[in-house]
Amino acid sequence: MSDADALKIAIDLFYLPSQVRATRTRPLPKGTKFLLLIAAGDADAMRTAQDLSSRPSAAIHEAATFFIEQILLEHSADEYRTLGLDRTAPIAELRAHMALLMKWLHPDINSDERRSAMARQVIRAWKQINSPGTATRRSPSIGIETAASQNRIAYFATPKRGMPYRVPTDGWRM
């Protein structure tokens, strides 16, 4: 799915909110970042959305924010869905989505208490994904074994060569 598809889904959902429950069970559209850009106030994304949909900017912004609030920031969403991606997403992309969400939700920019609660949800999701233990939990997808599967020996990639080295995880911390 492209940006146009994600925008169409968001607009359709805004005008037919009875589909929220069904949409929550579907995979996220590939253009979710486009919706985040619109919500965060990106002028280029808004112009593109207006060209794609022939709708006024206020309607597009409301549709994008409705999609984010109802689908990404739904209270039972996991941390990856909260950030608008799936478990295969690289950390840099997760960070970019988190930054866009915070640009839109940050309490200094938006004094709405409900949006402040959403900002806290985004921060919690980011902390769960970015915690040191998560790196080893995510690592099987890139072929590095986890600490649990190696009798408490963690594998980390060295910065220069990318070759894994073993670090005992018997309670010792740096």
PDB file of C-alpha atoms in Angstrom:
ATOM      1  CA  MET A   1       0.000   0.000   0.000  1.00  0.00           C
ATOM      2  CA  SER A   2       1.176   3.471  -0.744  1.00  0.00           C
ATOM      3  CA  ASP A   3       0.633   6.890   0.757  1.00  0.00           C
ATOM      4  CA  ALA A   4      -2.543   7.258  -1.323  1.00  0.00           C
ATOM      5  CA  ASP A   5      -3.895   3.970   0.022  1.00  0.00           C
ATOM      6  CA  ALA A   6      -3.171   4.950   3.633  1.00  0.00           C
ATOM      7  CA  LEU A   7      -4.837   8.319   3.101  1.00  0.00           C
ATOM      8  CA  LYS A   8      -7.899   6.667   1.556  1.00  0.00           C
ATOM      9  CA  ILE A   9      -8.162   4.261   4.501  1.00  0.00           C
ATOM     10  CA  ALA A  10      -7.895   7.158   6.968  1.00  0.00           C
ATOM     11  CA  ILE A  11     -10.535   9.238   5.162  1.00  0.00           C
ATOM     12  CA  ASP A  12     -12.885   6.267   4.799  1.00  0.00           C
ATOM     13  CA  LEU A  13     -12.479   5.452   8.481  1.00  0.00           C
ATOM     14  CA  PHE A  14     -13.140   9.063   9.467  1.00  0.00           C
ATOM     15  CA  TYR A  15     -16.409   9.119   7.536  1.00  0.00           C
ATOM     16  CA  LEU A  16     -17.387   5.569   8.556  1.00  0.00           C
ATOM     17  CA  PRO A  17     -16.182   5.163  12.167  1.00  0.00           C
ATOM     18  CA  SER A  18     -18.152   1.931  12.569  1.00  0.00           C
ATOM     19  CA  GLN A  19     -15.215   0.278  10.770  1.00  0.00           C
ATOM     20  CA  VAL A  20     -12.713   1.115  13.538  1.00  0.00           C
ATOM     21  CA  ARG A  21     -12.960  -2.300  15.208  1.00  0.00           C
ATOM     22  CA  ALA A  22     -12.413  -4.167  11.935  1.00  0.00           C
ATOM     23  CA  THR A  23      -9.531  -1.864  10.939  1.00  0.00           C
ATOM     24  CA  ARG A  24      -7.771  -2.538  14.251  1.00  0.00           C
ATOM     25  CA  THR A  25      -7.467  -6.218  13.341  1.00  0.00           C
ATOM     26  CA  ARG A  26      -5.888  -5.552   9.938  1.00  0.00           C
ATOM     27  CA  PRO A  27      -2.203  -4.928   9.269  1.00  0.00           C
ATOM     28  CA  LEU A  28      -1.194  -1.280   9.156  1.00  0.00           C
ATOM     29  CA  PRO A  29      -1.011   0.314   5.708  1.00  0.00           C
ATOM     30  CA  LYS A  30       2.475   0.968   4.328  1.00  0.00           C
ATOM     31  CA  GLY A  31       1.745   4.693   4.139  1.00  0.00           C
ATOM     32  CA  THR A  32       1.260   5.112   7.888  1.00  0.00           C
ATOM     33  CA  LYS A  33       4.280   7.434   8.021  1.00  0.00           C
ATOM     34  CA  PHE A  34       2.490   9.710   5.545  1.00  0.00           C
ATOM     35  CA  LEU A  35      -0.419  10.002   7.997  1.00  0.00           C
ATOM     36  CA  LEU A  36       2.028  10.775  10.811  1.00  0.00           C
ATOM     37  CA  LEU A  37       3.597  13.525   8.697  1.00  0.00           C
ATOM     38  CA  ILE A  38       0.155  15.036   8.089  1.00  0.00           C
ATOM     39  CA  ALA A  39      -0.708  14.934  11.805  1.00  0.00           C
ATOM     40  CA  ALA A  40       2.671  16.479  12.674  1.00  0.00           C
ATOM     41  CA  GLY A  41       1.961  19.416  10.378  1.00  0.00           C
ATOM     42  CA  ASP A  42       4.319  18.683   7.489  1.00  0.00           C
ATOM     43  CA  ALA A  43       3.352  21.133   4.717  1.00  0.00           C
ATOM     44  CA  ASP A  44       4.701  18.983   1.857  1.00  0.00           C
ATOM     45  CA  ALA A  45       2.752  15.943   3.048  1.00  0.00           C
ATOM     46  CA  MET A  46      -0.409  18.055   3.323  1.00  0.00           C
ATOM     47  CA  ARG A  47       0.000  19.404  -0.220  1.00  0.00           C
ATOM     48  CA  THR A  48       0.503  15.882  -1.515  1.00  0.00           C
ATOM     49  CA  ALA A  49      -2.565  14.687   0.405  1.00  0.00           C
ATOM     50  CA  GLN A  50      -4.659  17.519  -1.029  1.00  0.00           C
ATOM     51  CA  ASP A  51      -3.522  16.572  -4.543  1.00  0.00           C
ATOM     52  CA  LEU A  52      -4.323  12.894  -3.915  1.00  0.00           C
ATOM     53  CA  SER A  53      -7.724  13.397  -2.318  1.00  0.00           C
ATOM     54  CA  SER A  54      -9.034  16.766  -3.556  1.00  0.00           C
ATOM     55  CA  ARG A  55     -10.181  17.470   0.013  1.00  0.00           C
ATOM     56  CA  PRO A  56      -9.538  20.505   2.202  1.00  0.00           C
ATOM     57  CA  SER A  57      -6.553  20.387   4.533  1.00  0.00           C
ATOM     58  CA  ALA A  58      -8.709  20.493   7.682  1.00  0.00           C
ATOM     59  CA  ALA A  59     -10.594  17.343   6.622  1.00  0.00           C
ATOM     60  CA  ILE A  60      -7.352  15.554   5.737  1.00  0.00           C
ATOM     61  CA  HIS A  61      -5.751  16.501   9.054  1.00  0.00           C
ATOM     62  CA  GLU A  62      -8.789  15.325  11.010  1.00  0.00           C
ATOM     63  CA  ALA A  63      -8.892  12.021   9.117  1.00  0.00           C
ATOM     64  CA  ALA A  64      -5.176  11.403   9.722  1.00  0.00           C
ATOM     65  CA  THR A  65      -5.413  12.212  13.432  1.00  0.00           C
ATOM     66  CA  PHE A  66      -8.567  10.105  13.805  1.00  0.00           C
ATOM     67  CA  PHE A  67      -6.771   7.135  12.227  1.00  0.00           C
ATOM     68  CA  ILE A  68      -3.765   7.571  14.516  1.00  0.00           C
ATOM     69  CA  GLU A  69      -5.877   7.941  17.646  1.00  0.00           C
ATOM     70  CA  GLN A  70      -8.187   5.017  16.872  1.00  0.00           C
ATOM     71  CA  ILE A  71      -5.807   2.538  15.259  1.00  0.00           C
ATOM     72  CA  LEU A  72      -2.268   3.279  16.510  1.00  0.00           C
ATOM     73  CA  LEU A  73      -2.963   4.712  19.941  1.00  0.00           C
ATOM     74  CA  GLU A  74      -5.766   2.352  20.877  1.00  0.00           C
ATOM     75  CA  HIS A  75      -5.271   1.302  24.516  1.00  0.00           C
ATOM     76  CA  SER A  76      -4.593  -2.395  23.787  1.00  0.00           C
ATOM     77  CA  ALA A  77      -2.161  -1.796  20.888  1.00  0.00           C
ATOM     78  CA  ASP A  78       1.313  -3.245  21.320  1.00  0.00           C
ATOM     79  CA  GLU A  79       4.359  -0.976  21.337  1.00  0.00           C
ATOM     80  CA  TYR A  80       5.137  -1.504  17.641  1.00  0.00           C
ATOM     81  CA  ARG A  81       1.603  -0.730  16.485  1.00  0.00           C
ATOM     82  CA  THR A  82       1.589   2.326  18.769  1.00  0.00           C
ATOM     83  CA  LEU A  83       4.552   3.615  16.771  1.00  0.00           C
ATOM     84  CA  GLY A  84       2.865   2.709  13.486  1.00  0.00           C
ATOM     85  CA  LEU A  85       5.088  -0.178  12.415  1.00  0.00           C
ATOM     86  CA  ASP A  86       5.498  -3.926  12.818  1.00  0.00           C
ATOM     87  CA  ARG A  87       8.154  -5.998  14.580  1.00  0.00           C
ATOM     88  CA  THR A  88      10.352  -6.197  11.483  1.00  0.00           C
ATOM     89  CA  ALA A  89      10.886  -2.430  11.325  1.00  0.00           C
ATOM     90  CA  PRO A  90      14.428  -1.123  11.817  1.00  0.00           C
ATOM     91  CA  ILE A  91      15.081   0.921  14.944  1.00  0.00           C
ATOM     92  CA  ALA A  92      15.774   4.077  12.875  1.00  0.00           C
ATOM     93  CA  GLU A  93      12.308   3.901  11.340  1.00  0.00           C
ATOM     94  CA  LEU A  94      10.736   3.309  14.758  1.00  0.00           C
ATOM     95  CA  ARG A  95      12.617   6.357  16.067  1.00  0.00           C
ATOM     96  CA  ALA A  96      11.387   8.491  13.152  1.00  0.00           C
ATOM     97  CA  HIS A  97       7.779   7.479  13.801  1.00  0.00           C
ATOM     98  CA  MET A  98       8.171   8.203  17.507  1.00  0.00           C
ATOM     99  CA  ALA A  99       9.541  11.671  16.700  1.00  0.00           C
ATOM    100  CA  LEU A 100       6.611  12.463  14.403  1.00  0.00           C
ATOM    101  CA  LEU A 101       4.098  11.309  17.005  1.00  0.00           C
ATOM    102  CA  MET A 102       5.780  13.419  19.680  1.00  0.00           C
ATOM    103  CA  LYS A 103       5.869  16.447  17.383  1.00  0.00           C
ATOM    104  CA  TRP A 104       2.100  16.156  17.134  1.00  0.00           C
ATOM    105  CA  LEU A 105       1.365  15.126  20.742  1.00  0.00           C
ATOM    106  CA  HIS A 106       3.980  16.936  22.819  1.00  0.00           C
ATOM    107  CA  PRO A 107       2.399  18.677  25.826  1.00  0.00           C
ATOM    108  CA  ASP A 108       4.332  21.898  25.138  1.00  0.00           C
ATOM    109  CA  ILE A 109       2.667  22.108  21.728  1.00  0.00           C
ATOM    110  CA  ASN A 110      -0.700  20.627  22.601  1.00  0.00           C
ATOM    111  CA  SER A 111      -2.187  21.295  26.037  1.00  0.00           C
ATOM    112  CA  ASP A 112      -5.036  18.789  25.624  1.00  0.00           C
ATOM    113  CA  GLU A 113      -4.903  16.309  28.547  1.00  0.00           C
ATOM    114  CA  ARG A 114      -6.056  13.427  26.326  1.00  0.00           C
ATOM    115  CA  ARG A 115      -3.206  14.096  23.911  1.00  0.00           C
ATOM    116  CA  SER A 116      -0.773  14.266  26.846  1.00  0.00           C
ATOM    117  CA  ALA A 117      -1.891  10.762  27.829  1.00  0.00           C
ATOM    118  CA  MET A 118      -1.271   9.633  24.246  1.00  0.00           C
ATOM    119  CA  ALA A 119       2.205  11.186  24.387  1.00  0.00           C
ATOM    120  CA  ARG A 120       2.934   9.149  27.521  1.00  0.00           C
ATOM    121  CA  GLN A 121       1.747   6.017  25.683  1.00  0.00           C
ATOM    122  CA  VAL A 122       4.148   6.755  22.813  1.00  0.00           C
ATOM    123  CA  ILE A 123       7.035   7.323  25.241  1.00  0.00           C
ATOM    124  CA  ARG A 124       6.257   4.034  27.037  1.00  0.00           C
ATOM    125  CA  ALA A 125       6.173   2.179  23.716  1.00  0.00           C
ATOM    126  CA  TRP A 126       9.498   3.712  22.649  1.00  0.00           C
ATOM    127  CA  LYS A 127      11.126   2.826  25.980  1.00  0.00           C
ATOM    128  CA  GLN A 128       9.921  -0.781  25.708  1.00  0.00           C
ATOM    129  CA  ILE A 129      11.280  -1.122  22.193  1.00  0.00           C
ATOM    130  CA  ASN A 130      14.516   0.732  22.859  1.00  0.00           C
ATOM    131  CA  SER A 131      15.374  -0.933  26.178  1.00  0.00           C
ATOM    132  CA  PRO A 132      18.636  -2.939  26.273  1.00  0.00           C
ATOM    133  CA  GLY A 133      16.791  -6.240  26.714  1.00  0.00           C
ATOM    134  CA  THR A 134      14.716  -5.630  23.608  1.00  0.00           C
ATOM    135  CA  ALA A 135      17.783  -5.608  21.376  1.00  0.00           C
ATOM    136  CA  THR A 136      18.448  -9.235  22.183  1.00  0.00           C
ATOM    137  CA  ARG A 137      14.745 -10.129  21.958  1.00  0.00           C
ATOM    138  CA  ARG A 138      14.573  -8.589  18.461  1.00  0.00           C
ATOM    139  CA  SER A 139      17.867 -10.107  17.356  1.00  0.00           C
ATOM    140  CA  PRO A 140      16.632 -13.536  16.179  1.00  0.00           C
ATOM    141  CA  SER A 141      15.154 -11.765  13.170  1.00  0.00           C
ATOM    142  CA  ILE A 142      18.688 -10.748  12.156  1.00  0.00           C
ATOM    143  CA  GLY A 143      20.291 -14.059  12.980  1.00  0.00           C
ATOM    144  CA  ILE A 144      21.919 -13.386  16.357  1.00  0.00           C
ATOM    145  CA  GLU A 145      21.000 -15.700  19.188  1.00  0.00           C
ATOM    146  CA  THR A 146      19.302 -14.408  22.330  1.00  0.00           C
ATOM    147  CA  ALA A 147      20.647 -14.520  25.867  1.00  0.00           C
ATOM    148  CA  ALA A 148      17.968 -17.004  26.918  1.00  0.00           C
ATOM    149  CA  SER A 149      18.934 -19.486  24.220  1.00  0.00           C
ATOM    150  CA  GLN A 150      22.637 -19.377  25.172  1.00  0.00           C
ATOM    151  CA  ASN A 151      22.468 -19.959  28.925  1.00  0.00           C
ATOM    152  CA  ARG A 152      22.539 -16.259  29.790  1.00  0.00           C
ATOM    153  CA  ILE A 153      25.256 -15.308  27.285  1.00  0.00           C
ATOM    154  CA  ALA A 154      24.241 -12.287  25.219  1.00  0.00           C
ATOM    155  CA  TYR A 155      25.522 -11.610  21.716  1.00  0.00           C
ATOM    156  CA  PHE A 156      26.206  -8.069  20.602  1.00  0.00           C
ATOM    157  CA  ALA A 157      27.602  -6.768  17.331  1.00  0.00           C
ATOM    158  CA  THR A 158      30.887  -4.894  17.527  1.00  0.00           C
ATOM    159  CA  PRO A 159      30.692  -1.422  16.031  1.00  0.00           C
ATOM    160  CA  LYS A 160      33.612  -1.817  13.606  1.00  0.00           C
ATOM    161  CA  ARG A 161      33.347  -5.246  12.047  1.00  0.00           C
ATOM    162  CA  GLY A 162      29.767  -6.269  12.872  1.00  0.00           C
ATOM    163  CA  MET A 163      30.968  -9.633  14.160  1.00  0.00           C
ATOM    164  CA  PRO A 164      29.204 -10.866  17.298  1.00  0.00           C
ATOM    165  CA  TYR A 165      31.067 -11.276  20.531  1.00  0.00           C
ATOM    166  CA  ARG A 166      29.871 -12.923  23.746  1.00  0.00           C
ATOM    167  CA  VAL A 167      29.211 -11.076  26.970  1.00  0.00           C
ATOM    168  CA  PRO A 168      28.231 -12.948  30.145  1.00  0.00           C
ATOM    169  CA  THR A 169      24.949 -11.673  31.569  1.00  0.00           C
ATOM    170  CA  ASP A 170      25.149 -13.118  35.071  1.00  0.00           C
ATOM    171  CA  GLY A 171      24.169  -9.868  36.739  1.00  0.00           C
ATOM    172  CA  TRP A 172      27.317  -7.918  35.772  1.00  0.00           C
ATOM    173  CA  ARG A 173      26.511  -4.503  34.312  1.00  0.00           C
ATOM    174  CA  MET A 174      28.549  -1.761  32.717  1.00  0.00           C
TER     175      MET A 174
END
